Amino acid sequence: MFNSKQERRQIVKRHAEVHNMTLEEADKQIPPVKDMNCPDCCRKHLAAAMSYAKEIMNGHGKGGKPDHRPDFAGEMINAEHHIQFIAANEAPSIRNFRHKLSSQNWIPESDDINFLRSLWLNSERIKTSNGQSGCKTCGQKVSAAPQPKQSKNTTVDVVIPLWTEDSGYGNLELRLALRSIEKFLSGYRNIIIVTDSPPAWLKNVKIIPHQDNSRKNINLFRKRIVAARFSDADYNLYCCDDYIFLKPIHAIDIPVLTCGRDMASYTGDKVWHQCLRATAAALKAHDKPSRHCESHSPSLVEREKFLKLAKTFRKERETEPGLVVCGLYHNFYNSPMHPIDQFKATFESNAGGTDHVAAKCGNCNFLSFNNSGFESGVKAYLEKRFPVPSRFEVDK
């Protein structure tokens, strides 16, 4: 039981608000346990889960003696319960991961071990509701782990690198992206567009001239460096003309997304796979993780930290095929990451028409696309959803 009925009601209410559910639904999900406000115990359960996962991979799964799958599942559920109590907004990462493992009959893969390790590392940053806990399980008071210096008062500039060549739609993609920013994004100061060929219809943005003269990922890194030197904001929020906001969100609350794979695990000959492997190698040289951080969605970075990172990896980022900016930054600074499917709808092939796009977007925060997706449903969907010009467009 909780220490009091009032304490439990507060937890249920917070859980309902975070997960957009009724109080009755939240009440059924919160376990009747006591003294769960302990990050150290959460990390203990995650570490135990990682250990059992390795045992299962070594033969102690179905048919093994003993079969450690129940132990693995139990530790994951315990970790999730702690997170629900300490920081309910972090719980979906573990819950979605648990559902994935259940679909695999609790037989983990190497990528699952990496994701567990990232959860353990990220849990060091979780703060208890009152700064410390009197946990009777571990028998000590636990001070809160240091938090990233973020508040709603920090300044954020949105940075959009724009290619020199138009996609063929008169930069319609940029119009739609800016309309989504105006409608759904709050907490930002300026929009900075880095390009040597700005559309004539742009207004109310800051434009930094910069020419594309190398590989895509090398150009992206250079443009973001130029913007970071120009901006004096605490944070830069990196966007592109094919990132769309679908729900209200404050700039400082932009999540870092991952598919759970290691960048080193991509073995294809595509330039993109080469970039992922190069980024993984650069990170491994500094004893950093190399989780595949989603690069096709908004990414929030501390401006000064990013400039230091650019200096540290100057040689690697200027060497073909280049590095993946977001993956490099968020792994190097160990940003907490969340499962991509929970937040974003991606259309990088035939989108299947407007209705299919609308259905897939559902409750997603973001949408991204390539030319194929844009032409097969995304364009029509976005034109219908964002029909009104934004303040960033010259009146016709």
C-alpha atoms as a printed R data frame, in Angstrom:
    type eleno elety resid chain resno       x       y       z
1   ATOM     1    CA   MET     A     1   0.000   0.000   0.000
2   ATOM     2    CA   PHE     A     2   1.008   3.636  -0.364
3   ATOM     3    CA   ASN     A     3   1.792   5.654   2.740
4   ATOM     4    CA   SER     A     4  -1.637   7.313   2.501
5   ATOM     5    CA   LYS     A     5  -4.777   7.311   0.360
6   ATOM     6    CA   GLN     A     6  -4.082  10.919  -0.541
7   ATOM     7    CA   GLU     A     7  -0.613  10.016  -1.838
8   ATOM     8    CA   ARG     A     8  -2.024   7.282  -4.053
9   ATOM     9    CA   ARG     A     9  -4.748   9.564  -5.431
10  ATOM    10    CA   GLN     A    10  -2.095  12.089  -6.438
11  ATOM    11    CA   ILE     A    11  -0.113   9.412  -8.273
12  ATOM    12    CA   VAL     A    12  -3.218   8.121 -10.055
13  ATOM    13    CA   LYS     A    13  -4.180  11.657 -11.116
14  ATOM    14    CA   ARG     A    14  -0.683  12.364 -12.453
15  ATOM    15    CA   HIS     A    15  -0.620   9.060 -14.320
16  ATOM    16    CA   ALA     A    16  -4.013   9.826 -15.902
17  ATOM    17    CA   GLU     A    17  -2.897  13.285 -17.029
18  ATOM    18    CA   VAL     A    18   0.375  12.059 -18.531
19  ATOM    19    CA   HIS     A    19  -1.250   9.166 -20.389
20  ATOM    20    CA   ASN     A    20  -4.493  10.951 -21.356
21  ATOM    21    CA   MET     A    21  -6.787   8.428 -19.695
22  ATOM    22    CA   THR     A    22  -9.622   8.478 -17.179
23  ATOM    23    CA   LEU     A    23  -8.976   8.262 -13.449
24  ATOM    24    CA   GLU     A    24 -10.658   4.844 -13.395
25  ATOM    25    CA   GLU     A    25  -8.306   3.533 -16.083
26  ATOM    26    CA   ALA     A    26  -5.274   4.975 -14.296
27  ATOM    27    CA   ASP     A    27  -6.408   3.517 -10.968
28  ATOM    28    CA   LYS     A    28  -6.288   0.013 -12.458
29  ATOM    29    CA   GLN     A    29  -2.721   0.485 -13.701
30  ATOM    30    CA   ILE     A    30  -1.101   1.856 -10.538
31  ATOM    31    CA   PRO     A    31   0.038  -1.057  -8.337
32  ATOM    32    CA   PRO     A    32  -0.739  -1.103  -4.594
33  ATOM    33    CA   VAL     A    33   2.903  -0.939  -3.576
34  ATOM    34    CA   LYS     A    34   4.818   1.135  -1.094
35  ATOM    35    CA   ASP     A    35   7.999   3.240  -1.280
36  ATOM    36    CA   MET     A    36   8.478   3.151  -5.062
37  ATOM    37    CA   ASN     A    37  10.002   6.642  -5.204
38  ATOM    38    CA   CYS     A    38  13.563   5.357  -5.639
39  ATOM    39    CA   PRO     A    39  15.716   5.746  -8.778
40  ATOM    40    CA   ASP     A    40  18.371   3.392  -7.368
41  ATOM    41    CA   CYS     A    41  15.855   0.547  -7.114
42  ATOM    42    CA   CYS     A    42  14.672   1.267 -10.632
43  ATOM    43    CA   ARG     A    43  18.253   0.927 -11.895
44  ATOM    44    CA   LYS     A    44  18.648  -2.275  -9.883
45  ATOM    45    CA   HIS     A    45  15.682  -3.842 -11.684
46  ATOM    46    CA   LEU     A    46  16.945  -2.680 -15.090
47  ATOM    47    CA   ALA     A    47  20.392  -4.152 -14.372
48  ATOM    48    CA   ALA     A    48  18.840  -7.442 -13.282
49  ATOM    49    CA   ALA     A    49  16.701  -7.486 -16.430
50  ATOM    50    CA   MET     A    50  19.819  -7.005 -18.550
51  ATOM    51    CA   SER     A    51  21.529  -9.882 -16.758
52  ATOM    52    CA   TYR     A    52  18.560 -12.226 -17.274
53  ATOM    53    CA   ALA     A    53  18.333 -11.146 -20.919
54  ATOM    54    CA   LYS     A    54  21.922 -12.237 -21.476
55  ATOM    55    CA   GLU     A    55  21.246 -15.540 -19.725
56  ATOM    56    CA   ILE     A    56  18.295 -16.180 -22.035
57  ATOM    57    CA   MET     A    57  20.427 -15.405 -25.086
58  ATOM    58    CA   ASN     A    58  22.958 -17.934 -23.784
59  ATOM    59    CA   GLY     A    59  20.414 -20.755 -23.678
60  ATOM    60    CA   HIS     A    60  18.305 -20.175 -20.583
61  ATOM    61    CA   GLY     A    61  15.121 -19.356 -22.494
62  ATOM    62    CA   LYS     A    62  12.292 -21.660 -23.522
63  ATOM    63    CA   GLY     A    63  13.329 -25.224 -22.720
64  ATOM    64    CA   GLY     A    64  16.342 -24.095 -20.707
65  ATOM    65    CA   LYS     A    65  17.034 -25.169 -17.162
66  ATOM    66    CA   PRO     A    66  16.238 -22.823 -15.632
67  ATOM    67    CA   ASP     A    67  14.085 -20.783 -18.015
68  ATOM    68    CA   HIS     A    68  14.813 -17.171 -17.054
69  ATOM    69    CA   ARG     A    69  12.061 -15.589 -19.134
70  ATOM    70    CA   PRO     A    70   9.714 -15.145 -16.116
71  ATOM    71    CA   ASP     A    71  12.570 -13.518 -14.169
72  ATOM    72    CA   PHE     A    72  13.293 -11.219 -17.095
73  ATOM    73    CA   ALA     A    73   9.626 -10.215 -17.385
74  ATOM    74    CA   GLY     A    74   9.315  -9.649 -13.644
75  ATOM    75    CA   GLU     A    75  12.304  -7.310 -13.488
76  ATOM    76    CA   MET     A    76  10.979  -5.299 -16.436
77  ATOM    77    CA   ILE     A    77   7.568  -4.943 -14.778
78  ATOM    78    CA   ASN     A    78   9.186  -3.857 -11.494
79  ATOM    79    CA   ALA     A    79  11.251  -1.237 -13.336
80  ATOM    80    CA   GLU     A    80   8.128   0.029 -15.078
81  ATOM    81    CA   HIS     A    81   6.265   0.353 -11.775
82  ATOM    82    CA   HIS     A    82   9.101   2.426 -10.315
83  ATOM    83    CA   ILE     A    83   9.108   4.703 -13.350
84  ATOM    84    CA   GLN     A    84   5.330   5.165 -13.119
85  ATOM    85    CA   PHE     A    85   5.797   6.444  -9.574
86  ATOM    86    CA   ILE     A    86   8.944   8.540 -10.106
87  ATOM    87    CA   ALA     A    87   8.419  10.000 -13.574
88  ATOM    88    CA   ALA     A    88   5.235   8.882 -15.279
89  ATOM    89    CA   ASN     A    89   6.163  10.640 -18.537
90  ATOM    90    CA   GLU     A    90   9.138   8.258 -18.912
91  ATOM    91    CA   ALA     A    91   7.049   5.094 -18.426
92  ATOM    92    CA   PRO     A    92   5.930   4.676 -22.066
93  ATOM    93    CA   SER     A    93   9.503   3.893 -23.144
94  ATOM    94    CA   ILE     A    94   9.692   0.886 -20.846
95  ATOM    95    CA   ARG     A    95   6.083  -0.166 -21.406
96  ATOM    96    CA   ASN     A    96   6.438  -0.180 -25.199
97  ATOM    97    CA   PHE     A    97   9.713  -2.057 -24.898
98  ATOM    98    CA   ARG     A    98   8.022  -4.619 -22.633
99  ATOM    99    CA   HIS     A    99   5.247  -5.109 -25.199
100 ATOM   100    CA   LYS     A   100   7.886  -5.657 -27.885
101 ATOM   101    CA   LEU     A   101   9.599  -8.311 -25.757
102 ATOM   102    CA   SER     A   102   6.278 -10.002 -25.092
103 ATOM   103    CA   SER     A   103   5.646 -10.235 -28.838
104 ATOM   104    CA   GLN     A   104   9.041 -11.987 -29.101
105 ATOM   105    CA   ASN     A   105   8.035 -14.484 -26.363
106 ATOM   106    CA   TRP     A   106  10.614 -12.793 -24.119
107 ATOM   107    CA   ILE     A   107  13.543 -13.883 -26.279
108 ATOM   108    CA   PRO     A   108  15.778 -10.775 -26.447
109 ATOM   109    CA   GLU     A   109  18.053  -9.776 -29.314
110 ATOM   110    CA   SER     A   110  21.337  -7.880 -29.245
111 ATOM   111    CA   ASP     A   111  19.535  -4.593 -29.989
112 ATOM   112    CA   ASP     A   112  17.328  -5.215 -26.950
113 ATOM   113    CA   ILE     A   113  20.394  -5.471 -24.733
114 ATOM   114    CA   ASN     A   114  21.604  -2.141 -26.103
115 ATOM   115    CA   PHE     A   115  18.227  -0.561 -25.412
116 ATOM   116    CA   LEU     A   116  18.214  -1.910 -21.850
117 ATOM   117    CA   ARG     A   117  21.668  -0.441 -21.335
118 ATOM   118    CA   SER     A   118  20.424   2.939 -22.593
119 ATOM   119    CA   LEU     A   119  17.448   2.762 -20.197
120 ATOM   120    CA   TRP     A   120  19.808   2.065 -17.301
121 ATOM   121    CA   LEU     A   121  22.054   4.983 -18.258
122 ATOM   122    CA   ASN     A   122  19.088   7.299 -18.768
123 ATOM   123    CA   SER     A   123  17.611   6.334 -15.398
124 ATOM   124    CA   GLU     A   124  20.536   8.099 -13.733
125 ATOM   125    CA   ARG     A   125  18.860  11.346 -14.793
126 ATOM   126    CA   ILE     A   126  15.431  10.554 -13.326
127 ATOM   127    CA   LYS     A   127  14.412  12.855 -10.527
128 ATOM   128    CA   THR     A   128  12.162  11.795  -7.679
129 ATOM   129    CA   SER     A   129   9.026  13.800  -7.000
130 ATOM   130    CA   ASN     A   130  10.415  15.362  -3.807
131 ATOM   131    CA   GLY     A   131  14.162  15.238  -4.476
132 ATOM   132    CA   GLN     A   132  14.844  12.192  -2.311
133 ATOM   133    CA   SER     A   133  13.172   9.021  -1.093
134 ATOM   134    CA   GLY     A   134  12.974   7.011   2.066
135 ATOM   135    CA   CYS     A   135  13.055   3.658   0.326
136 ATOM   136    CA   LYS     A   136  12.602   0.701   2.658
137 ATOM   137    CA   THR     A   137  13.811  -1.718   0.015
138 ATOM   138    CA   CYS     A   138  17.304  -0.348  -0.381
139 ATOM   139    CA   GLY     A   139  17.291   1.155   3.122
140 ATOM   140    CA   GLN     A   140  18.620   4.608   2.354
141 ATOM   141    CA   LYS     A   141  17.649   8.065   1.284
142 ATOM   142    CA   VAL     A   142  18.427   8.670  -2.341
143 ATOM   143    CA   SER     A   143  19.323  12.116  -3.607
144 ATOM   144    CA   ALA     A   144  17.981  13.145  -6.956
145 ATOM   145    CA   ALA     A   145  20.273  12.700  -9.936
146 ATOM   146    CA   PRO     A   146  21.371  15.920 -11.627
147 ATOM   147    CA   GLN     A   147  18.972  17.097 -14.305
148 ATOM   148    CA   PRO     A   148  19.683  18.752 -17.631
149 ATOM   149    CA   LYS     A   149  19.528  22.494 -17.275
150 ATOM   150    CA   GLN     A   150  16.245  23.022 -19.071
151 ATOM   151    CA   SER     A   151  13.364  25.249 -18.167
152 ATOM   152    CA   LYS     A   152  10.522  26.938 -19.947
153 ATOM   153    CA   ASN     A   153  12.530  30.195 -19.660
154 ATOM   154    CA   THR     A   154  15.459  29.039 -21.795
155 ATOM   155    CA   THR     A   155  15.752  30.497 -25.293
156 ATOM   156    CA   VAL     A   156  15.334  28.277 -28.335
157 ATOM   157    CA   ASP     A   157  15.973  29.141 -31.990
158 ATOM   158    CA   VAL     A   158  14.559  26.864 -34.704
159 ATOM   159    CA   VAL     A   159  17.168  26.057 -37.370
160 ATOM   160    CA   ILE     A   160  16.148  24.832 -40.841
161 ATOM   161    CA   PRO     A   161  18.846  24.005 -43.424
162 ATOM   162    CA   LEU     A   162  17.367  24.411 -46.908
163 ATOM   163    CA   TRP     A   163  18.854  22.840 -50.014
164 ATOM   164    CA   THR     A   164  19.794  25.058 -52.941
165 ATOM   165    CA   GLU     A   165  17.724  23.075 -55.436
166 ATOM   166    CA   ASP     A   166  13.937  23.280 -55.188
167 ATOM   167    CA   SER     A   167  12.163  19.907 -55.015
168 ATOM   168    CA   GLY     A   168   9.822  20.929 -57.810
169 ATOM   169    CA   TYR     A   169   6.929  22.216 -55.690
170 ATOM   170    CA   GLY     A   170   8.075  25.810 -55.233
171 ATOM   171    CA   ASN     A   171   9.222  24.975 -51.694
172 ATOM   172    CA   LEU     A   172   5.669  23.997 -50.762
173 ATOM   173    CA   GLU     A   173   7.178  21.574 -48.237
174 ATOM   174    CA   LEU     A   174   8.761  24.508 -46.389
175 ATOM   175    CA   ARG     A   175   5.461  26.414 -46.414
176 ATOM   176    CA   LEU     A   176   3.672  23.457 -44.834
177 ATOM   177    CA   ALA     A   177   6.437  22.869 -42.286
178 ATOM   178    CA   LEU     A   178   6.311  26.535 -41.209
179 ATOM   179    CA   ARG     A   179   2.513  26.418 -40.953
180 ATOM   180    CA   SER     A   180   2.784  23.404 -38.644
181 ATOM   181    CA   ILE     A   181   5.389  25.217 -36.530
182 ATOM   182    CA   GLU     A   182   3.162  28.278 -36.188
183 ATOM   183    CA   LYS     A   183   0.146  26.164 -35.224
184 ATOM   184    CA   PHE     A   184   1.676  23.615 -32.876
185 ATOM   185    CA   LEU     A   185   5.156  24.636 -31.661
186 ATOM   186    CA   SER     A   186   5.555  26.985 -28.706
187 ATOM   187    CA   GLY     A   187   8.533  28.209 -26.705
188 ATOM   188    CA   TYR     A   188  10.802  29.263 -29.581
189 ATOM   189    CA   ARG     A   189  12.227  32.686 -30.391
190 ATOM   190    CA   ASN     A   190  13.543  32.898 -33.969
191 ATOM   191    CA   ILE     A   191  13.410  30.745 -37.068
192 ATOM   192    CA   ILE     A   192  16.787  30.614 -38.798
193 ATOM   193    CA   ILE     A   193  16.946  29.293 -42.355
194 ATOM   194    CA   VAL     A   194  20.372  28.450 -43.766
195 ATOM   195    CA   THR     A   195  20.470  28.598 -47.556
196 ATOM   196    CA   ASP     A   196  21.966  30.518 -50.477
197 ATOM   197    CA   SER     A   197  18.638  30.356 -52.325
198 ATOM   198    CA   PRO     A   198  15.749  31.484 -50.063
199 ATOM   199    CA   PRO     A   199  12.235  31.463 -51.569
200 ATOM   200    CA   ALA     A   200  10.958  34.936 -52.469
201 ATOM   201    CA   TRP     A   201   7.829  34.396 -50.351
202 ATOM   202    CA   LEU     A   202   9.690  34.014 -47.016
203 ATOM   203    CA   LYS     A   203   9.297  36.660 -44.317
204 ATOM   204    CA   ASN     A   204   9.702  37.028 -40.549
205 ATOM   205    CA   VAL     A   205  12.657  34.611 -40.489
206 ATOM   206    CA   LYS     A   206  16.402  35.101 -40.241
207 ATOM   207    CA   ILE     A   207  18.314  33.909 -43.312
208 ATOM   208    CA   ILE     A   208  21.979  32.873 -43.241
209 ATOM   209    CA   PRO     A   209  23.551  32.481 -46.694
210 ATOM   210    CA   HIS     A   210  25.418  29.203 -47.103
211 ATOM   211    CA   GLN     A   211  26.124  27.197 -50.244
212 ATOM   212    CA   ASP     A   212  25.852  23.423 -50.575
213 ATOM   213    CA   ASN     A   213  29.169  22.138 -51.853
214 ATOM   214    CA   SER     A   214  29.672  18.638 -50.519
215 ATOM   215    CA   ARG     A   215  27.959  15.422 -49.397
216 ATOM   216    CA   LYS     A   216  24.512  15.849 -47.809
217 ATOM   217    CA   ASN     A   217  25.521  14.932 -44.249
218 ATOM   218    CA   ILE     A   218  28.658  17.065 -44.430
219 ATOM   219    CA   ASN     A   219  26.552  19.991 -45.666
220 ATOM   220    CA   LEU     A   220  24.008  19.469 -42.884
221 ATOM   221    CA   PHE     A   221  26.711  19.563 -40.225
222 ATOM   222    CA   ARG     A   222  28.252  22.721 -41.721
223 ATOM   223    CA   LYS     A   223  24.922  24.526 -41.926
224 ATOM   224    CA   ARG     A   224  24.071  23.720 -38.348
225 ATOM   225    CA   ILE     A   225  27.475  24.982 -37.215
226 ATOM   226    CA   VAL     A   226  26.904  28.244 -39.111
227 ATOM   227    CA   ALA     A   227  23.496  28.623 -37.454
228 ATOM   228    CA   ALA     A   228  24.864  27.804 -33.982
229 ATOM   229    CA   ARG     A   229  27.525  30.503 -34.364
230 ATOM   230    CA   PHE     A   230  24.933  33.015 -35.561
231 ATOM   231    CA   SER     A   231  22.391  32.231 -32.846
232 ATOM   232    CA   ASP     A   232  22.843  33.266 -29.234
233 ATOM   233    CA   ALA     A   233  20.036  31.057 -27.900
234 ATOM   234    CA   ASP     A   234  20.562  28.453 -25.189
235 ATOM   235    CA   TYR     A   235  19.218  25.741 -27.495
236 ATOM   236    CA   ASN     A   236  18.851  25.149 -31.207
237 ATOM   237    CA   LEU     A   237  15.944  23.052 -32.443
238 ATOM   238    CA   TYR     A   238  16.939  21.390 -35.714
239 ATOM   239    CA   CYS     A   239  14.129  20.938 -38.209
240 ATOM   240    CA   CYS     A   240  13.850  20.417 -41.971
241 ATOM   241    CA   ASP     A   241  11.240  21.251 -44.581
242 ATOM   242    CA   ASP     A   242  10.002  17.640 -44.449
243 ATOM   243    CA   TYR     A   243   9.379  17.587 -40.670
244 ATOM   244    CA   ILE     A   244   5.794  18.399 -39.691
245 ATOM   245    CA   PHE     A   245   4.363  19.074 -36.221
246 ATOM   246    CA   LEU     A   246   0.966  17.437 -35.622
247 ATOM   247    CA   LYS     A   247   0.253  18.204 -31.945
248 ATOM   248    CA   PRO     A   248   0.945  21.113 -29.566
249 ATOM   249    CA   ILE     A   249   4.383  20.839 -27.966
250 ATOM   250    CA   HIS     A   250   6.821  23.189 -26.231
251 ATOM   251    CA   ALA     A   251  10.219  23.400 -27.913
252 ATOM   252    CA   ILE     A   252  12.055  22.381 -24.749
253 ATOM   253    CA   ASP     A   253   9.962  19.170 -24.529
254 ATOM   254    CA   ILE     A   254  10.953  17.740 -27.932
255 ATOM   255    CA   PRO     A   255  11.762  14.027 -27.337
256 ATOM   256    CA   VAL     A   256  14.767  12.191 -28.743
257 ATOM   257    CA   LEU     A   257  13.585   9.159 -30.719
258 ATOM   258    CA   THR     A   258  15.208   5.808 -31.488
259 ATOM   259    CA   CYS     A   259  14.312   2.565 -33.245
260 ATOM   260    CA   GLY     A   260  16.472   0.677 -30.719
261 ATOM   261    CA   ARG     A   261  19.143  -0.514 -33.165
262 ATOM   262    CA   ASP     A   262  22.861   0.145 -32.989
263 ATOM   263    CA   MET     A   263  24.183   2.291 -35.836
264 ATOM   264    CA   ALA     A   264  27.052  -0.172 -36.272
265 ATOM   265    CA   SER     A   265  24.570  -2.928 -37.149
266 ATOM   266    CA   TYR     A   266  23.691  -1.404 -40.553
267 ATOM   267    CA   THR     A   267  25.702  -3.349 -43.121
268 ATOM   268    CA   GLY     A   268  24.283  -2.102 -46.438
269 ATOM   269    CA   ASP     A   269  26.191  -0.259 -49.139
270 ATOM   270    CA   LYS     A   270  23.850   2.755 -49.133
271 ATOM   271    CA   VAL     A   271  25.556   6.048 -48.331
272 ATOM   272    CA   TRP     A   272  23.160   6.420 -45.407
273 ATOM   273    CA   HIS     A   273  24.318   3.106 -43.926
274 ATOM   274    CA   GLN     A   274  27.919   4.186 -44.418
275 ATOM   275    CA   CYS     A   275  27.167   7.392 -42.506
276 ATOM   276    CA   LEU     A   276  25.591   5.422 -39.665
277 ATOM   277    CA   ARG     A   277  28.613   3.130 -39.402
278 ATOM   278    CA   ALA     A   278  31.016   6.068 -39.540
279 ATOM   279    CA   THR     A   279  29.094   7.784 -36.739
280 ATOM   280    CA   ALA     A   280  29.127   4.605 -34.643
281 ATOM   281    CA   ALA     A   281  32.898   4.263 -35.125
282 ATOM   282    CA   ALA     A   282  33.471   7.894 -34.127
283 ATOM   283    CA   LEU     A   283  31.418   7.412 -30.953
284 ATOM   284    CA   LYS     A   284  33.052   4.088 -30.056
285 ATOM   285    CA   ALA     A   285  36.443   5.780 -30.244
286 ATOM   286    CA   HIS     A   286  35.259   7.952 -27.344
287 ATOM   287    CA   ASP     A   287  33.674   5.021 -25.449
288 ATOM   288    CA   LYS     A   288  30.181   6.322 -26.173
289 ATOM   289    CA   PRO     A   289  27.058   4.320 -27.103
290 ATOM   290    CA   SER     A   290  25.920   4.325 -30.735
291 ATOM   291    CA   ARG     A   291  22.137   3.977 -30.610
292 ATOM   292    CA   HIS     A   292  20.360   4.767 -33.846
293 ATOM   293    CA   CYS     A   293  18.850   8.142 -33.015
294 ATOM   294    CA   GLU     A   294  16.037   9.145 -35.385
295 ATOM   295    CA   SER     A   295  17.362  11.872 -37.673
296 ATOM   296    CA   HIS     A   296  14.173  12.568 -39.626
297 ATOM   297    CA   SER     A   297  12.365  14.455 -36.843
298 ATOM   298    CA   PRO     A   298  12.974  17.628 -34.766
299 ATOM   299    CA   SER     A   299  16.091  17.490 -32.601
300 ATOM   300    CA   LEU     A   300  16.850  19.794 -29.651
301 ATOM   301    CA   VAL     A   301  20.521  20.476 -28.803
302 ATOM   302    CA   GLU     A   302  22.341  22.757 -26.400
303 ATOM   303    CA   ARG     A   303  24.039  25.232 -28.718
304 ATOM   304    CA   GLU     A   304  27.379  25.522 -26.931
305 ATOM   305    CA   LYS     A   305  27.599  21.760 -26.405
306 ATOM   306    CA   PHE     A   306  26.976  21.254 -30.110
307 ATOM   307    CA   LEU     A   307  29.787  23.650 -31.051
308 ATOM   308    CA   LYS     A   308  32.166  21.782 -28.732
309 ATOM   309    CA   LEU     A   309  31.079  18.515 -30.338
310 ATOM   310    CA   ALA     A   310  31.728  19.923 -33.817
311 ATOM   311    CA   LYS     A   311  35.253  20.865 -32.752
312 ATOM   312    CA   THR     A   312  35.915  17.427 -31.225
313 ATOM   313    CA   PHE     A   313  34.830  15.605 -34.396
314 ATOM   314    CA   ARG     A   314  36.051  18.103 -36.980
315 ATOM   315    CA   LYS     A   315  38.089  15.575 -38.960
316 ATOM   316    CA   GLU     A   316  35.410  12.860 -38.919
317 ATOM   317    CA   ARG     A   317  32.527  15.177 -39.890
318 ATOM   318    CA   GLU     A   318  34.492  16.555 -42.855
319 ATOM   319    CA   THR     A   319  35.487  13.105 -44.118
320 ATOM   320    CA   GLU     A   320  33.297  11.215 -46.624
321 ATOM   321    CA   PRO     A   321  30.594  10.062 -46.205
322 ATOM   322    CA   GLY     A   322  30.099  12.364 -43.191
323 ATOM   323    CA   LEU     A   323  28.479  11.848 -39.794
324 ATOM   324    CA   VAL     A   324  24.858  11.782 -38.652
325 ATOM   325    CA   VAL     A   325  24.488  14.972 -36.618
326 ATOM   326    CA   CYS     A   326  21.668  13.978 -34.260
327 ATOM   327    CA   GLY     A   327  22.987  10.479 -33.643
328 ATOM   328    CA   LEU     A   328  26.415  11.879 -32.811
329 ATOM   329    CA   TYR     A   329  25.128  14.565 -30.447
330 ATOM   330    CA   HIS     A   330  22.529  12.583 -28.510
331 ATOM   331    CA   ASN     A   331  24.778   9.552 -28.018
332 ATOM   332    CA   PHE     A   332  27.811  11.622 -27.048
333 ATOM   333    CA   TYR     A   333  25.802  13.498 -24.416
334 ATOM   334    CA   ASN     A   334  23.681  10.446 -23.536
335 ATOM   335    CA   SER     A   335  20.260  12.003 -24.155
336 ATOM   336    CA   PRO     A   336  17.255   9.971 -22.948
337 ATOM   337    CA   MET     A   337  15.614   8.293 -25.946
338 ATOM   338    CA   HIS     A   338  12.076   7.093 -26.623
339 ATOM   339    CA   PRO     A   339  10.666   4.537 -29.101
340 ATOM   340    CA   ILE     A   340  10.021   6.215 -32.439
341 ATOM   341    CA   ASP     A   341   6.683   4.516 -33.148
342 ATOM   342    CA   GLN     A   342   5.165   6.197 -30.127
343 ATOM   343    CA   PHE     A   343   5.705   9.697 -31.529
344 ATOM   344    CA   LYS     A   344   6.138   9.766 -35.317
345 ATOM   345    CA   ALA     A   345   4.509   8.685 -38.566
346 ATOM   346    CA   THR     A   346   6.968   8.145 -41.427
347 ATOM   347    CA   PHE     A   347   6.139   8.092 -45.143
348 ATOM   348    CA   GLU     A   348   9.210   7.167 -47.177
349 ATOM   349    CA   SER     A   349   7.467   5.031 -49.800
350 ATOM   350    CA   ASN     A   350   3.968   4.955 -51.310
351 ATOM   351    CA   ALA     A   351   1.802   6.588 -48.640
352 ATOM   352    CA   GLY     A   352  -1.381   4.921 -49.905
353 ATOM   353    CA   GLY     A   353  -3.497   8.053 -50.227
354 ATOM   354    CA   THR     A   354  -4.785  10.802 -47.957
355 ATOM   355    CA   ASP     A   355  -7.042   8.602 -45.806
356 ATOM   356    CA   HIS     A   356  -4.235   6.169 -45.071
357 ATOM   357    CA   VAL     A   357  -1.927   9.046 -44.109
358 ATOM   358    CA   ALA     A   358  -4.557  10.481 -41.762
359 ATOM   359    CA   ALA     A   359  -5.150   7.096 -40.133
360 ATOM   360    CA   LYS     A   360  -1.458   6.415 -39.628
361 ATOM   361    CA   CYS     A   361  -0.817   9.827 -38.092
362 ATOM   362    CA   GLY     A   362  -3.417   9.158 -35.380
363 ATOM   363    CA   ASN     A   363  -2.047  10.609 -32.149
364 ATOM   364    CA   CYS     A   364   1.491  11.099 -33.451
365 ATOM   365    CA   ASN     A   365   3.405  14.271 -32.594
366 ATOM   366    CA   PHE     A   366   5.373  14.403 -35.840
367 ATOM   367    CA   LEU     A   367   5.216  13.406 -39.495
368 ATOM   368    CA   SER     A   368   8.113  13.038 -41.928
369 ATOM   369    CA   PHE     A   369   8.245  12.111 -45.597
370 ATOM   370    CA   ASN     A   370  10.302  11.824 -48.751
371 ATOM   371    CA   ASN     A   371   9.264  12.690 -52.308
372 ATOM   372    CA   SER     A   372   7.512   9.354 -52.835
373 ATOM   373    CA   GLY     A   373   5.433   9.759 -49.691
374 ATOM   374    CA   PHE     A   374   4.724  13.415 -50.448
375 ATOM   375    CA   GLU     A   375   3.357  12.660 -53.898
376 ATOM   376    CA   SER     A   376   1.231   9.666 -52.862
377 ATOM   377    CA   GLY     A   377  -0.893  11.173 -50.108
378 ATOM   378    CA   VAL     A   378   1.128  13.345 -47.721
379 ATOM   379    CA   LYS     A   379   0.912  16.493 -49.881
380 ATOM   380    CA   ALA     A   380  -2.890  16.339 -50.119
381 ATOM   381    CA   TYR     A   381  -3.203  15.522 -46.397
382 ATOM   382    CA   LEU     A   382  -1.005  18.456 -45.330
383 ATOM   383    CA   GLU     A   383  -2.638  20.937 -47.706
384 ATOM   384    CA   LYS     A   384  -5.991  20.030 -46.199
385 ATOM   385    CA   ARG     A   385  -4.713  20.159 -42.623
386 ATOM   386    CA   PHE     A   386  -2.737  23.420 -43.017
387 ATOM   387    CA   PRO     A   387  -4.656  25.490 -45.610
388 ATOM   388    CA   VAL     A   388  -3.985  28.936 -44.108
389 ATOM   389    CA   PRO     A   389  -0.709  30.782 -44.849
390 ATOM   390    CA   SER     A   390   1.495  31.422 -41.838
391 ATOM   391    CA   ARG     A   391   3.117  34.678 -40.750
392 ATOM   392    CA   PHE     A   392   6.279  33.416 -42.433
393 ATOM   393    CA   GLU     A   393   4.757  33.772 -45.918
394 ATOM   394    CA   VAL     A   394   4.403  36.949 -47.955
395 ATOM   395    CA   ASP     A   395   0.753  37.731 -48.582
396 ATOM   396    CA   LYS     A   396  -0.294  36.998 -52.136
